[in-house]
Amino acid sequence: MTVLGHEVRRREDPAFLTGAARFVADVAAEGAVHAVFVRSPAAHARVLSVDGTAARRSPGVVAVATAADLGLPGLAERPPPPQPRPELERPCLASGRARFVGEPLAVVVAGTAAAAEDAAELVAVDLEDLPAVVGPLAALEEGAPLLFPGHGSNVVGRIVTETGGDPIDGAEVVVRARFVIQRVAPAPLEGNAALAVPGRDGSLVVWASSQAPFRVRDAVCAALGKASDRVRVVAPAVGGGFGSKGGVYPEQVVVAALADRLGRPVRWTETRSENLVAMTHGRGQVQDVELGARRDGTILGLRARVVVDSGAYPWRGGIPARTSHLMATGPYRIPRLDLTTLLVATNTTPLGPYRGAGRPEATAMLERCMDLLAAELGMDPAEVRRRNLLDPAELPYRTPTGAFYDSGDYAGALEEALALAGYDGLRAEQDDRRRRGERRALGIGISCFVEVSGSGAEYGAARVESDGSITVLSGSSPHGQGHETTLAQVAASALGLPMDSVRVVHSDTAAVPRGVGTFGSRSGQLAGSAVQRAAETVLARARELAGDLLEASPEDVVQGDDGRFSVAGVPARSVSWAELAAAGAAGGDGGGLFSEVDFDQHDGTYPFGAHVAVVEVDTETGAAALRRLVAVDDCGVVVNPMIVAGQLHGGLAQGVAQALFEEMRYDTAGNPLTATLADYAFPSAADLPGWTLGEHVTPTPRNPLGAKGVGESGAVGATVAVQNAVVDALRPYGVTHLDLPLSPERVWTALQDAPPPR
Ligand code: MCN
């Protein structure tokens, strides 16, 4: 029986659950010294001097370094067009100008973390304050201070799609709105951390809390001028990343450079408050939209200007900006589009991908518009969506922004979600409560979405060991997704072996020849398909070898339930995988039972779904409680339903957290106001309901597993479903839109301004 598609328990869990898993801070390194970064206390300032003289004299201090001391190159990743623009790169340590509170200006190394911390206080930083730009619209204001005077504008990226013609032309109904999508902090359980251990020969081993160890290796090699075989990067257990650990942080490069120069291990573990200002934030957009439709609900066109707050550097913010632009028409038929996405620099923590990375923002824009349109037309929100969703027969489908949808049944997912939620009954209950003037208003929110997953290529290999066991190598780098389980399922089922025979090796640049990493909901499909293809090749070679040993043609070779090979009809004589491995090795092609594949899926795949949220809003206190969340997420063929459900639970929790709780806030001078978990409203499991998950499977033709991604989709649909539900509850009060988070204060304030219910 194949293990593919079955609820195999996660083999990584015993270590996590018993505290045996080893995170970066757990990795022992004899003689390691500790690095602490000196960070800018100002949001925008000229750096006049950074003087480490007093700090150097502090007890236990080994080194103090500034930008000039280390001379490291800047960092930039997939910058938005136009590019390349070296003046916008992110320096590893700032010099000349500091652009956000928390930007590293210097680093202190000492025998203990406490000594380094004390000495960091003694680094004399002379700053001349400059006016700060806070919030994306402030960046565009006439006469706004410039973060990069040499660049001449705070606009650091611009993407435009125009299909031609006025999108609103001929519209019988037009909805216009401004939606503000707040910034959120990824707040993984484990913050950033790195440990660099130099070898005697100029080599380095870097332990990093990373989603992409190969990227860290390449950046360290580039910065230090080392060949790729001189630097080994290992990501041990990683306590979550949610996209924020998918790139390379300046601190990682600095720690590696220090270890290289000092010739001794250097470690760095950031504090929680450091994490909240130094790790990239997510979301952060202002969307000005106009949607034109006919009176029957048919959408004619969409015009939007989306301003994305890149924070202090475009460095990683181009990724969510590109993706929200790409997914701007969602699952709908929108013939005319006029869309401009601007990425702007502001004096706040840099932006980066965060679970969904642009897809939740694009989905929110459309799904708020759909509800506004429904209200304008007096039509049921579900009905407006039905009239505009793309039909399965229209797929594959190229959107105006260039996305190329593979397969989907968007209306099918919506109908399933509505049925699971008992939509008609909920509407009846809502009417009833409204009629009775109940204090607790019921709100029902829908979101339909399609997202993109699985771009690019990933490495996978399968090797038969001399004992007949299988080693799988993967270029992906799991940090909670259970790849050791799912990749073993793929290999075991392709090779006809039990799961226990398969070992999965990953997250170590010395153990795997190449790889990309884990983000963009790519690994199940890309790493999985690479392993699938490699295993298929190994199986075909195994049959050939078995044929040679059994003196039969490979077509006559069959595999038994025990994994052994025999000739059809002659079960008495069989050979094992170990015997085949020995025969393969003896044949002189030691790699005979080894295959490696870089699986490339050029167009990506497009998971989709529909969510229905049910909330109760206390109209006296403004408290919104999520009563139910129904989620139908279609990620194609499922490798492991338990892992998929777990991924959805996590994504839904983060989606709801953004709707009801989380916001990274700044004052007008650019000081973060939510830099501790006492101020940043991070929910716990107790704040969230159980989820109702549907089952909807539309295979993709773009990979051999038929799988699409699932790691982000919960977060793509949930936020706006909850937002729509709360606004829906408040409709009788004349509330048509509220931005997030929907805190009791915000809802209560809206109710105070609202006319009495009709
Ligand atoms: N899977 C499956 N069947 C499918 C699709 C996926 O069984 N049809 C399985 C995969 O084999 C994998 C898991 O589900 O074990 C997630 O797969 P996938 O959707 O391919 O996503 P990735 O493995 O590439 O993980 C990245 C994704 C992203 S982008 C974010 S953000 C995220 C997420 O994963 N961050 C996470 N899930 C997280 N989970 C934890 N615990 N921590 C994070 O930081």
Tab-separated table of N, CA and C in Angstrom, residues 118-251:
chain	number	residue	atom	x	y	z
A	118	ASP	N	26.770	45.108	27.880
A	118	ASP	CA	27.231	46.260	28.666
A	118	ASP	C	28.134	47.166	27.834
A	119	ALA	N	29.027	46.552	27.071
A	119	ALA	CA	29.972	47.346	26.285
A	119	ALA	C	29.248	48.081	25.155
A	120	ALA	N	28.201	47.464	24.623
A	120	ALA	CA	27.453	48.100	23.525
A	120	ALA	C	26.893	49.446	23.982
A	121	GLU	N	26.562	49.525	25.270
A	121	GLU	CA	26.047	50.786	25.834
A	121	GLU	C	27.106	51.884	25.763
A	122	LEU	N	28.376	51.471	25.715
A	122	LEU	CA	29.468	52.450	25.765
A	122	LEU	C	29.904	52.931	24.377
A	123	VAL	N	29.353	52.327	23.342
A	123	VAL	CA	29.709	52.796	21.991
A	123	VAL	C	29.067	54.174	21.811
A	124	ALA	N	29.908	55.155	21.509
A	124	ALA	CA	29.402	56.534	21.391
A	124	ALA	C	28.946	56.787	19.960
A	125	VAL	N	27.653	56.972	19.816
A	125	VAL	CA	27.086	57.198	18.477
A	125	VAL	C	26.627	58.647	18.402
A	126	ASP	N	27.193	59.379	17.475
A	126	ASP	CA	26.803	60.783	17.319
A	126	ASP	C	25.897	60.899	16.090
A	127	LEU	N	24.638	61.205	16.348
A	127	LEU	CA	23.660	61.269	15.251
A	127	LEU	C	23.089	62.677	15.144
A	128	GLU	N	22.824	63.072	13.910
A	128	GLU	CA	22.111	64.343	13.716
A	128	GLU	C	20.741	63.986	13.146
A	129	ASP	N	19.707	64.213	13.942
A	129	ASP	CA	18.365	63.793	13.537
A	129	ASP	C	17.924	64.450	12.231
A	130	LEU	N	17.256	63.667	11.418
A	130	LEU	CA	16.653	64.170	10.184
A	130	LEU	C	15.150	63.920	10.300
A	131	PRO	N	14.324	64.697	9.594
A	131	PRO	CA	12.892	64.425	9.661
A	131	PRO	C	12.588	63.028	9.111
A	132	ALA	N	11.673	62.354	9.767
A	132	ALA	CA	11.386	60.966	9.396
A	132	ALA	C	10.159	60.859	8.491
A	133	VAL	N	10.179	59.864	7.636
A	133	VAL	CA	9.025	59.538	6.794
A	133	VAL	C	8.370	58.310	7.420
A	134	VAL	N	7.128	58.440	7.862
A	134	VAL	CA	6.440	57.317	8.509
A	134	VAL	C	5.121	57.071	7.782
A	135	GLY	N	4.950	55.892	7.272
A	135	GLY	CA	3.722	55.540	6.542
A	135	GLY	C	3.917	55.750	5.060
A	136	PRO	N	3.350	54.857	4.253
A	136	PRO	CA	3.633	54.892	2.816
A	136	PRO	C	3.164	56.169	2.117
A	137	LEU	N	2.055	56.743	2.546
A	137	LEU	CA	1.575	57.929	1.835
A	137	LEU	C	2.448	59.142	2.132
A	138	ALA	N	3.015	59.173	3.357
A	138	ALA	CA	3.907	60.284	3.708
A	138	ALA	C	5.113	60.306	2.778
A	139	ALA	N	5.534	59.118	2.320
A	139	ALA	CA	6.702	59.041	1.442
A	139	ALA	C	6.448	59.752	0.113
A	140	LEU	N	5.183	59.837	-0.284
A	140	LEU	CA	4.850	60.405	-1.594
A	140	LEU	C	4.528	61.893	-1.530
A	141	GLU	N	4.434	62.405	-0.310
A	141	GLU	CA	4.032	63.814	-0.195
A	141	GLU	C	5.056	64.738	-0.829
A	142	GLU	N	4.532	65.811	-1.393
A	142	GLU	CA	5.376	66.863	-1.963
A	142	GLU	C	6.341	67.342	-0.871
A	143	GLY	N	7.595	67.387	-1.185
A	143	GLY	CA	8.565	67.909	-0.221
A	143	GLY	C	8.893	66.945	0.912
A	144	ALA	N	8.483	65.676	0.791
A	144	ALA	CA	8.801	64.690	1.840
A	144	ALA	C	10.317	64.536	1.941
A	145	PRO	N	10.834	64.337	3.158
A	145	PRO	CA	12.274	64.084	3.279
A	145	PRO	C	12.643	62.863	2.443
A	146	LEU	N	13.822	62.865	1.864
A	146	LEU	CA	14.249	61.734	1.032
A	146	LEU	C	15.167	60.814	1.827
A	147	LEU	N	14.902	59.511	1.757
A	147	LEU	CA	15.792	58.560	2.420
A	147	LEU	C	17.078	58.368	1.628
A	148	PHE	N	16.954	58.454	0.303
A	148	PHE	CA	18.115	58.248	-0.571
A	148	PHE	C	18.231	59.461	-1.492
A	149	PRO	N	18.836	60.547	-0.994
A	149	PRO	CA	18.903	61.755	-1.812
A	149	PRO	C	19.516	61.477	-3.189
A	150	GLY	N	20.467	60.573	-3.253
A	150	GLY	CA	21.114	60.254	-4.532
A	150	GLY	C	20.146	59.628	-5.522
A	151	HIS	N	19.104	59.012	-5.017
A	151	HIS	CA	18.105	58.365	-5.876
A	151	HIS	C	17.069	59.393	-6.331
A	152	GLY	N	16.898	60.426	-5.513
A	152	GLY	CA	16.046	61.544	-5.923
A	152	GLY	C	14.571	61.374	-5.658
A	153	SER	N	14.155	60.246	-5.078
A	153	SER	CA	12.723	60.018	-4.832
A	153	SER	C	12.582	58.928	-3.784
A	154	ASN	N	11.476	58.956	-3.052
A	154	ASN	CA	11.203	57.851	-2.124
A	154	ASN	C	10.557	56.666	-2.833
A	155	VAL	N	10.227	56.842	-4.111
A	155	VAL	CA	9.677	55.704	-4.868
A	155	VAL	C	10.858	54.837	-5.305
A	156	VAL	N	10.914	53.623	-4.766
A	156	VAL	CA	12.067	52.756	-5.043
A	156	VAL	C	11.693	51.577	-5.943
A	157	GLY	N	10.445	51.528	-6.356
A	157	GLY	CA	10.021	50.497	-7.302
A	157	GLY	C	8.677	50.873	-7.882
A	158	ARG	N	8.457	50.513	-9.141
A	158	ARG	CA	7.183	50.865	-9.778
A	158	ARG	C	6.834	49.742	-10.755
A	159	ILE	N	5.637	49.204	-10.626
A	159	ILE	CA	5.174	48.168	-11.558
A	159	ILE	C	3.828	48.643	-12.104
A	160	VAL	N	3.674	48.624	-13.414
A	160	VAL	CA	2.441	49.143	-14.022
A	160	VAL	C	1.860	48.091	-14.972
A	161	THR	N	0.548	47.867	-14.870
A	161	THR	CA	-0.146	47.041	-15.867
A	161	THR	C	-1.350	47.815	-16.367
A	162	GLU	N	-1.416	48.010	-17.666
A	162	GLU	CA	-2.576	48.690	-18.272
A	162	GLU	C	-3.051	47.850	-19.436
A	163	THR	N	-4.314	47.450	-19.376
A	163	THR	CA	-4.827	46.646	-20.486
A	163	THR	C	-5.317	47.536	-21.620
A	164	GLY	N	-5.383	48.827	-21.351
A	164	GLY	CA	-5.898	49.763	-22.362
A	164	GLY	C	-7.356	50.068	-22.089
A	165	GLY	N	-7.741	51.280	-22.383
A	165	GLY	CA	-9.137	51.687	-22.151
A	165	GLY	C	-9.338	52.040	-20.692
A	166	ASP	N	-10.371	52.848	-20.441
A	166	ASP	CA	-10.683	53.228	-19.062
A	166	ASP	C	-11.445	52.078	-18.400
A	167	PRO	N	-10.911	51.530	-17.305
A	167	PRO	CA	-11.563	50.364	-16.684
A	167	PRO	C	-12.995	50.637	-16.237
A	168	ILE	N	-13.308	51.903	-16.004
A	168	ILE	CA	-14.623	52.238	-15.462
A	168	ILE	C	-15.609	52.592	-16.580
A	169	ASP	N	-15.081	52.717	-17.790
A	169	ASP	CA	-15.906	53.134	-18.924
A	169	ASP	C	-17.129	52.216	-19.083
A	170	GLY	N	-18.289	52.803	-19.163
A	170	GLY	CA	-19.509	52.024	-19.383
A	170	GLY	C	-20.074	51.379	-18.132
A	171	ALA	N	-19.440	51.642	-16.982
A	171	ALA	CA	-19.916	50.994	-15.751
A	171	ALA	C	-21.224	51.627	-15.277
A	172	GLU	N	-22.144	50.801	-14.826
A	172	GLU	CA	-23.404	51.306	-14.261
A	172	GLU	C	-23.263	51.566	-12.765
A	173	VAL	N	-22.318	50.860	-12.177
A	173	VAL	CA	-22.050	51.053	-10.747
A	173	VAL	C	-20.532	51.129	-10.573
A	174	VAL	N	-20.092	52.065	-9.765
A	174	VAL	CA	-18.657	52.160	-9.481
A	174	VAL	C	-18.477	52.200	-7.971
A	175	VAL	N	-17.608	51.353	-7.445
A	175	VAL	CA	-17.282	51.495	-6.022
A	175	VAL	C	-15.864	52.036	-5.919
A	176	ARG	N	-15.708	52.972	-5.012
A	176	ARG	CA	-14.401	53.601	-4.810
A	176	ARG	C	-14.057	53.496	-3.332
A	177	ALA	N	-12.803	53.171	-3.039
A	177	ALA	CA	-12.441	53.052	-1.622
A	177	ALA	C	-10.942	53.155	-1.436
A	178	ARG	N	-10.568	53.453	-0.223
A	178	ARG	CA	-9.164	53.355	0.186
A	178	ARG	C	-9.081	52.297	1.279
A	179	PHE	N	-8.227	51.318	1.066
A	179	PHE	CA	-8.016	50.282	2.070
A	179	PHE	C	-6.581	50.403	2.601
A	180	VAL	N	-6.470	50.417	3.908
A	180	VAL	CA	-5.141	50.481	4.524
A	180	VAL	C	-4.855	49.123	5.164
A	181	ILE	N	-3.799	48.486	4.701
A	181	ILE	CA	-3.440	47.170	5.249
A	181	ILE	C	-2.249	47.369	6.172
A	182	GLN	N	-2.467	47.061	7.442
A	182	GLN	CA	-1.447	47.389	8.442
A	182	GLN	C	-0.222	46.501	8.319
A	183	ARG	N	0.842	46.957	8.942
A	183	ARG	CA	2.077	46.175	9.042
A	183	ARG	C	1.950	45.161	10.159
A	184	VAL	N	2.489	43.998	9.944
A	184	VAL	CA	2.537	43.021	11.034
A	184	VAL	C	3.956	42.482	11.179
A	185	ALA	N	4.258	41.985	12.372
A	185	ALA	CA	5.580	41.411	12.636
A	185	ALA	C	5.456	39.892	12.561
A	186	PRO	N	6.419	39.224	11.937
A	186	PRO	CA	6.304	37.758	11.824
A	186	PRO	C	6.363	37.073	13.192
A	187	ALA	N	7.112	37.634	14.124
A	187	ALA	CA	7.186	37.117	15.495
A	187	ALA	C	7.261	35.591	15.577
A	188	PRO	N	8.269	34.975	14.938
A	188	PRO	CA	8.415	33.519	15.098
A	188	PRO	C	8.800	33.188	16.541
A	189	LEU	N	8.543	31.962	16.955
A	189	LEU	CA	8.892	31.595	18.331
A	189	LEU	C	10.391	31.773	18.580
A	190	GLU	N	11.205	31.400	17.590
A	190	GLU	CA	12.651	31.620	17.702
A	190	GLU	C	13.005	32.853	16.878
A	191	GLY	N	13.673	33.812	17.496
A	191	GLY	CA	14.116	34.989	16.747
A	191	GLY	C	15.287	34.632	15.855
A	192	ASN	N	15.926	35.657	15.333
A	192	ASN	CA	17.083	35.417	14.480
A	192	ASN	C	18.269	34.972	15.329
A	193	ALA	N	19.139	34.166	14.752
A	193	ALA	CA	20.318	33.696	15.476
A	193	ALA	C	21.331	33.181	14.468
A	194	ALA	N	22.610	33.322	14.813
A	194	ALA	CA	23.670	32.785	13.947
A	194	ALA	C	24.873	32.420	14.804
A	195	LEU	N	25.592	31.420	14.351
A	195	LEU	CA	26.849	31.022	14.985
A	195	LEU	C	27.819	30.710	13.851
A	196	ALA	N	28.973	31.382	13.856
A	196	ALA	CA	29.965	31.116	12.809
A	196	ALA	C	31.216	30.544	13.447
A	197	VAL	N	31.669	29.428	12.898
A	197	VAL	CA	32.834	28.729	13.449
A	197	VAL	C	33.907	28.639	12.364
A	198	PRO	N	35.054	29.322	12.573
A	198	PRO	CA	36.091	29.285	11.531
A	198	PRO	C	36.927	28.017	11.613
A	199	GLY	N	37.384	27.543	10.451
A	199	GLY	CA	38.333	26.422	10.433
A	199	GLY	C	39.742	26.987	10.341
A	200	ARG	N	40.754	26.118	10.504
A	200	ARG	CA	42.152	26.619	10.445
A	200	ARG	C	42.540	27.010	9.019
A	201	ASP	N	41.812	26.438	8.038
A	201	ASP	CA	42.188	26.609	6.637
A	201	ASP	C	41.421	27.742	5.945
A	202	GLY	N	40.835	28.634	6.726
A	202	GLY	CA	40.089	29.743	6.100
A	202	GLY	C	38.654	29.378	5.780
A	203	SER	N	38.255	28.169	6.141
A	203	SER	CA	36.857	27.778	5.898
A	203	SER	C	35.983	28.267	7.059
A	204	LEU	N	34.694	28.200	6.851
A	204	LEU	CA	33.758	28.661	7.882
A	204	LEU	C	32.561	27.726	7.911
A	205	VAL	N	32.070	27.440	9.125
A	205	VAL	CA	30.766	26.785	9.242
A	205	VAL	C	29.831	27.801	9.894
A	206	VAL	N	28.718	28.086	9.232
A	206	VAL	CA	27.768	29.059	9.767
A	206	VAL	C	26.463	28.338	10.080
A	207	TRP	N	26.054	28.417	11.334
A	207	TRP	CA	24.763	27.874	11.736
A	207	TRP	C	23.789	29.048	11.714
A	208	ALA	N	22.705	28.911	10.993
A	208	ALA	CA	21.793	30.058	10.857
A	208	ALA	C	20.357	29.598	11.011
A	209	SER	N	19.559	30.441	11.652
A	209	SER	CA	18.131	30.159	11.765
A	209	SER	C	17.495	30.659	10.469
A	210	SER	N	17.535	29.803	9.464
A	210	SER	CA	17.240	30.267	8.100
A	210	SER	C	16.306	29.321	7.365
A	211	GLN	N	15.554	29.888	6.427
A	211	GLN	CA	14.725	29.090	5.516
A	211	GLN	C	15.497	28.758	4.236
A	212	ALA	N	16.676	29.354	4.070
A	212	ALA	CA	17.380	29.231	2.796
A	212	ALA	C	18.889	29.226	3.019
A	213	PRO	N	19.449	28.130	3.552
A	213	PRO	CA	20.893	28.121	3.865
A	213	PRO	C	21.782	28.371	2.651
A	214	PHE	N	21.355	27.962	1.462
A	214	PHE	CA	22.212	28.200	0.286
A	214	PHE	C	22.336	29.699	-0.008
A	215	ARG	N	21.273	30.439	0.244
A	215	ARG	CA	21.345	31.891	0.035
A	215	ARG	C	22.307	32.524	1.032
A	216	VAL	N	22.245	32.034	2.283
A	216	VAL	CA	23.157	32.584	3.289
A	216	VAL	C	24.589	32.258	2.886
A	217	ARG	N	24.813	31.016	2.427
A	217	ARG	CA	26.170	30.644	2.015
A	217	ARG	C	26.664	31.556	0.886
A	218	ASP	N	25.822	31.752	-0.125
A	218	ASP	CA	26.259	32.556	-1.272
A	218	ASP	C	26.566	33.991	-0.853
A	219	ALA	N	25.745	34.531	0.061
A	219	ALA	CA	25.971	35.916	0.500
A	219	ALA	C	27.264	36.012	1.314
A	220	VAL	N	27.493	35.029	2.180
A	220	VAL	CA	28.724	35.046	2.986
A	220	VAL	C	29.943	34.898	2.068
A	221	CYS	N	29.853	33.996	1.102
A	221	CYS	CA	30.975	33.811	0.161
A	221	CYS	C	31.250	35.108	-0.599
A	222	ALA	N	30.162	35.747	-1.070
A	222	ALA	CA	30.344	36.981	-1.844
A	222	ALA	C	30.953	38.073	-0.978
A	223	ALA	N	30.483	38.165	0.254
A	223	ALA	CA	30.963	39.247	1.126
A	223	ALA	C	32.418	39.033	1.544
A	224	LEU	N	32.799	37.768	1.751
A	224	LEU	CA	34.137	37.498	2.277
A	224	LEU	C	35.111	37.033	1.191
A	225	GLY	N	34.621	36.968	-0.043
A	225	GLY	CA	35.496	36.554	-1.135
A	225	GLY	C	35.954	35.115	-1.005
A	226	LYS	N	35.052	34.242	-0.576
A	226	LYS	CA	35.427	32.828	-0.415
A	226	LYS	C	34.714	31.969	-1.462
A	227	ALA	N	35.339	30.877	-1.837
A	227	ALA	CA	34.705	29.931	-2.766
A	227	ALA	C	33.593	29.190	-2.024
A	228	SER	N	32.620	28.683	-2.787
A	228	SER	CA	31.444	28.099	-2.131
A	228	SER	C	31.783	26.834	-1.331
A	229	ASP	N	32.889	26.167	-1.657
A	229	ASP	CA	33.223	24.977	-0.846
A	229	ASP	C	33.973	25.341	0.437
A	230	ARG	N	34.243	26.618	0.637
A	230	ARG	CA	34.920	27.071	1.860
A	230	ARG	C	33.920	27.445	2.955
A	231	VAL	N	32.672	27.605	2.587
A	231	VAL	CA	31.673	28.024	3.573
A	231	VAL	C	30.554	26.989	3.602
A	232	ARG	N	30.303	26.477	4.787
A	232	ARG	CA	29.205	25.510	4.948
A	232	ARG	C	28.156	26.189	5.820
A	233	VAL	N	26.917	26.201	5.353
A	233	VAL	CA	25.844	26.778	6.173
A	233	VAL	C	24.871	25.674	6.551
A	234	VAL	N	24.552	25.614	7.833
A	234	VAL	CA	23.619	24.610	8.341
A	234	VAL	C	22.456	25.333	9.016
A	235	ALA	N	21.239	24.962	8.651
A	235	ALA	CA	20.069	25.434	9.393
A	235	ALA	C	19.606	24.260	10.248
A	236	PRO	N	19.847	24.305	11.543
A	236	PRO	CA	19.382	23.187	12.375
A	236	PRO	C	17.876	23.341	12.585
A	237	ALA	N	17.333	22.955	13.713
A	237	ALA	CA	15.902	23.190	13.941
A	237	ALA	C	15.671	24.697	13.895
A	238	VAL	N	14.604	25.106	13.230
A	238	VAL	CA	14.293	26.532	13.080
A	238	VAL	C	12.901	26.771	13.646
A	239	GLY	N	12.824	27.678	14.614
A	239	GLY	CA	11.539	27.909	15.285
A	239	GLY	C	10.622	28.837	14.542
A	240	GLY	N	10.337	28.503	13.305
A	240	GLY	CA	9.412	29.283	12.493
A	240	GLY	C	10.118	30.398	11.747
A	241	GLY	N	9.540	30.775	10.628
A	241	GLY	CA	10.123	31.842	9.821
A	241	GLY	C	9.050	32.668	9.140
A	242	PHE	N	8.060	31.975	8.565
A	242	PHE	CA	6.918	32.636	7.917
A	242	PHE	C	7.369	33.592	6.823
A	243	GLY	N	8.464	33.270	6.171
A	243	GLY	CA	8.964	34.114	5.082
A	243	GLY	C	10.059	35.051	5.524
A	244	SER	N	10.054	35.417	6.812
A	244	SER	CA	11.012	36.430	7.264
A	244	SER	C	12.447	35.910	7.312
A	245	LYS	N	12.625	34.587	7.314
A	245	LYS	CA	13.991	34.046	7.345
A	245	LYS	C	14.389	33.470	5.984
A	246	GLY	N	13.696	33.927	4.937
A	246	GLY	CA	13.953	33.381	3.599
A	246	GLY	C	15.101	34.069	2.877
A	247	GLY	N	15.546	35.202	3.401
A	247	GLY	CA	16.636	35.918	2.744
A	247	GLY	C	17.889	35.881	3.593
A	248	VAL	N	18.711	36.902	3.421
A	248	VAL	CA	19.969	36.975	4.153
A	248	VAL	C	19.951	38.248	4.973
A	249	TYR	N	20.206	38.140	6.265
A	249	TYR	CA	20.243	39.314	7.137
A	249	TYR	C	21.666	39.840	7.258
A	250	PRO	N	21.796	41.177	7.346
A	250	PRO	CA	23.113	41.775	7.538
A	250	PRO	C	23.829	41.153	8.737
A	251	GLU	N	23.072	40.898	9.806
A	251	GLU	CA	23.698	40.365	11.026
A	251	GLU	C	24.386	39.027	10.758
